[in-house]
Amino acid sequence: PKYLGAEDVAKTRAIVPAWAASPIAPAPSRRLAPGAAATADVALSPLQGSLEGRFRRGSLIHRLLQSLPEAPEKERRKLATDMLATEPGLSEKQRKEILSTTLKVLDHKDLSPVFAPNGVAEAAIVGWGPGLPVGVQISGRADRLIVTADEAVIVDFKTNRPAPDRIEDAPESYIAQMAAYRAVLAARLPGRKVRCALVWTDGPSVMPIPDHMLDSALTSLRNPDKSAVG
């Protein structure tokens, strides 16, 4: 079965909340950082020279996935090629690999609803939600957010290589980050089902996160021994 059900999403016009595209407010005095380790996409990449190179590859792919969906499909390859051509220190092989990886994600049949025009890139996720520690607020961004009359879908792109074979093998910090985002959106969008998924750009592969994993991660976030609070 398709992850989002493109035919169902097409029937319901996406509803983009104004706060999703707004700047993130200054961090509160007590801030929960469930995804502090989740940005460390440090597994093997074609930019082998250093840890900095691995982060750079991930950053470039994220930038392309943020900007290209707004462009007509027939123009995406040229726009991406032009952008990568301005990046210093990349070999032609590296540019081609990053371009190929990005376009495979954009062209993936199960991801077409994610990149629909009414989706929001870099959506602000700010606030508190049921299940989060009392007095702690989240301040972050989701790579992609789709909101319809019935549900909200949070998508995070991961550039780890190789990708895990199943969602149970994903880093706990990734699941915790999405659990925190789900809690905030549940409070801001009452009556809507909030779903979460990780998209591994290596492949690519789409992995919905089961509710029971998100619930377990949220429980761990309330445990001071397993939370990053600062």
C-alpha atoms as one frame of an Amber mdcrd trajectory, in Angstrom:
protein
   0.000   0.000   0.000   1.106   3.537  -0.646   2.375   5.413   2.354   0.118
   8.458   2.107  -2.495   7.387  -0.387  -2.036   9.977  -3.110  -5.566   9.523
  -4.399  -6.993  10.339  -0.955  -4.796  13.356  -0.391  -5.681  14.730  -3.812
  -9.349  14.848  -2.792  -8.666  17.059   0.211  -7.068  20.449  -0.245  -4.211
  20.865   2.167  -4.697  23.430   4.898  -1.466  25.280   5.640  -1.447  26.807
   9.143   0.143  30.255   9.225   2.410  29.254  12.117   3.961  26.445  10.088
   5.828  28.897   7.868   6.489  31.531  10.514   9.880  32.292  12.071  10.720
  30.309  15.175  10.230  32.288  18.369  13.178  32.835  20.708  13.964  29.740
  22.730  12.187  29.589  26.110  14.146  29.411  29.352  13.605  25.670  29.541
  14.018  23.934  26.232  13.744  20.268  25.332  16.085  19.125  22.577  14.912
  15.609  21.732  16.646  15.746  18.371  19.996  17.048  19.595  21.732  13.954
  18.281  19.348  13.499  15.395  21.196  15.890  13.119  24.314  13.736  13.195
  23.948  12.049   9.817  27.497  10.806  10.001  27.384   7.414   8.286  29.388
   6.798   5.113  28.907   9.288   2.298  30.691  10.023  -0.979  32.280  13.074
   0.646  34.719  10.867   2.513  37.372  13.401   3.433  36.047  14.399   6.843
  33.073  14.523   9.163  32.500  18.043   7.848  32.193  16.614   4.340  29.525
  14.164   5.430  27.496  16.922   7.040  27.914  19.009   3.911  26.477  16.296
   1.675  23.444  16.003   3.946  23.029  19.767   4.074  23.108  20.062   0.269
  20.506  17.329  -0.171  18.266  18.983   2.419  18.594  22.333   0.661  17.632
  20.823  -2.677  14.658  18.975  -1.186  13.528  22.224   0.386  13.676  24.366
  -2.751  13.109  22.096  -5.757   9.484  21.069  -5.018   8.472  24.674  -5.659
   9.832  24.483  -9.220   8.148  22.796 -12.221   9.285  19.170 -12.536  10.886
  19.715 -15.952  13.124  22.457 -14.515  14.304  20.695 -11.351  17.315  18.918
 -12.815  18.751  22.106 -14.336  18.102  24.153 -11.205  19.790  21.543  -9.027
  22.704  21.219 -11.433  23.199  24.986 -11.475  23.097  25.194  -7.680  25.608
  22.382  -7.218  27.895  23.939  -9.841  28.351  26.950  -7.553  29.453  24.785
  -4.633  33.254  24.863  -4.328  35.326  21.794  -3.587  32.972  19.189  -5.088
  34.105  16.787  -7.778  31.888  16.099 -10.766  31.245  12.616  -9.376  30.080
  14.057  -6.060  27.787  16.558  -7.763  26.227  13.812  -9.879  25.679  11.566
  -6.843  23.990  14.320  -4.832  21.819  15.271  -7.811  20.841  11.653  -8.469
  19.986  11.017  -4.820  17.831  14.134  -4.603  15.909  13.481  -7.821  15.206
   9.875  -6.796  13.528  11.179  -3.644  11.500  13.768  -5.551  10.426  11.198
  -8.150   9.526   8.441  -5.669   5.919   7.454  -6.344   4.994   7.170  -2.665
   6.302  10.658  -1.930   4.300  12.652  -4.460   1.800  13.840  -1.797   4.699
  14.949   0.413   5.972  17.272  -2.317   2.548  18.520  -3.377   2.317  22.328
  -3.728   0.345  22.676  -0.520   3.009  21.009   1.606   5.252  23.183   3.786
   9.044  22.905   3.778  10.969  23.681   6.968   7.744  23.999   8.957   8.075
  25.596  12.384   7.133  23.250  15.239   7.006  25.371  18.378   5.232  24.901
  21.682   4.150  22.311  24.208   1.927  19.265  23.839   0.410  16.514  25.991
   3.000  13.986  27.052   5.926  16.414  27.033   7.586  17.360  30.331   5.681
  20.121  32.132   7.173  23.581  31.625   9.262  22.516  28.630   8.659  23.691
  25.071   9.799  22.456  21.701  11.396  24.783  19.168  12.294  23.115  15.900
  11.493  22.581  12.242  10.119  19.647  10.299  11.583  19.041   6.859   8.101
  18.690   5.424   4.586  19.129   6.850   1.304  18.273   5.166  -1.936  19.279
   6.885  -5.383  18.331   5.621  -8.834  18.576   7.175  -8.377  15.142   8.768
  -4.694  14.687   9.489  -1.181  16.065   9.637   1.879  14.248   8.339   5.372
  15.161   9.546   8.262  14.021   7.348  11.950  14.176   8.192  14.671  13.491
   5.610  17.705  11.473   6.672  20.865  11.222   4.610  22.500   8.349   6.512
  24.222   5.763   4.346  23.362   2.973   4.447  19.796   3.376   5.656  18.450
   0.871   8.198  16.370  -2.020   6.921  13.454  -1.285   9.247  12.138   1.540
  11.395  12.982  -0.355  14.592  16.666   0.060  13.714  16.488   3.847  13.358
  18.396   5.870  15.984  16.314   6.496  19.107  17.003  10.232  18.843  15.224
  10.351  15.479  12.099   8.758  16.917  12.215  11.011  19.988  12.398  14.108
  17.820   9.341  13.076  15.825   7.452  12.093  18.991   8.009  15.593  20.377
   6.854  17.179  17.125   3.765  14.963  17.106   2.889  16.049  20.649   3.098
  19.740  19.733   0.995  19.320  16.582  -1.601  17.242  18.435  -2.169  20.224
  20.701  -2.227  22.735  17.852  -4.418  20.677  15.535  -7.077  19.081  17.761
  -9.209  16.471  16.062  -6.595  15.594  13.462  -4.564  12.420  13.384  -0.838
  13.213  13.434   1.412  10.767  11.599   5.186  10.739  11.289   7.617   9.228
   8.817  11.331   9.161   8.117  12.491   9.325   4.514  15.940   7.870   3.953
  17.437   9.494   0.883  19.630   6.449   0.303  17.349   4.255  -1.760  15.155
   6.149  -1.176  12.930   4.424   1.375   9.907   5.658   3.295   9.396   4.447
   6.870   6.222   5.455   8.732   6.801   5.469  12.493   4.241   3.349  14.363
   2.284   5.061  17.130   3.596   2.653  19.751   7.188   3.683  19.000   6.294
   7.358  19.239   4.416   6.779  22.489   7.396   4.931  23.968   9.791   7.679
  22.902   7.563  10.315  24.499   7.603   8.369  27.766  11.401   8.337  27.638
  11.484  12.087  27.074   9.663  12.577  30.385  12.448  10.661  32.111  15.221
  13.124  33.027  17.801  10.411  32.531  16.853  10.072  28.856  16.030  13.652
  27.919  18.267  16.477  26.796  17.092  19.512  28.692  19.024  22.730  28.832
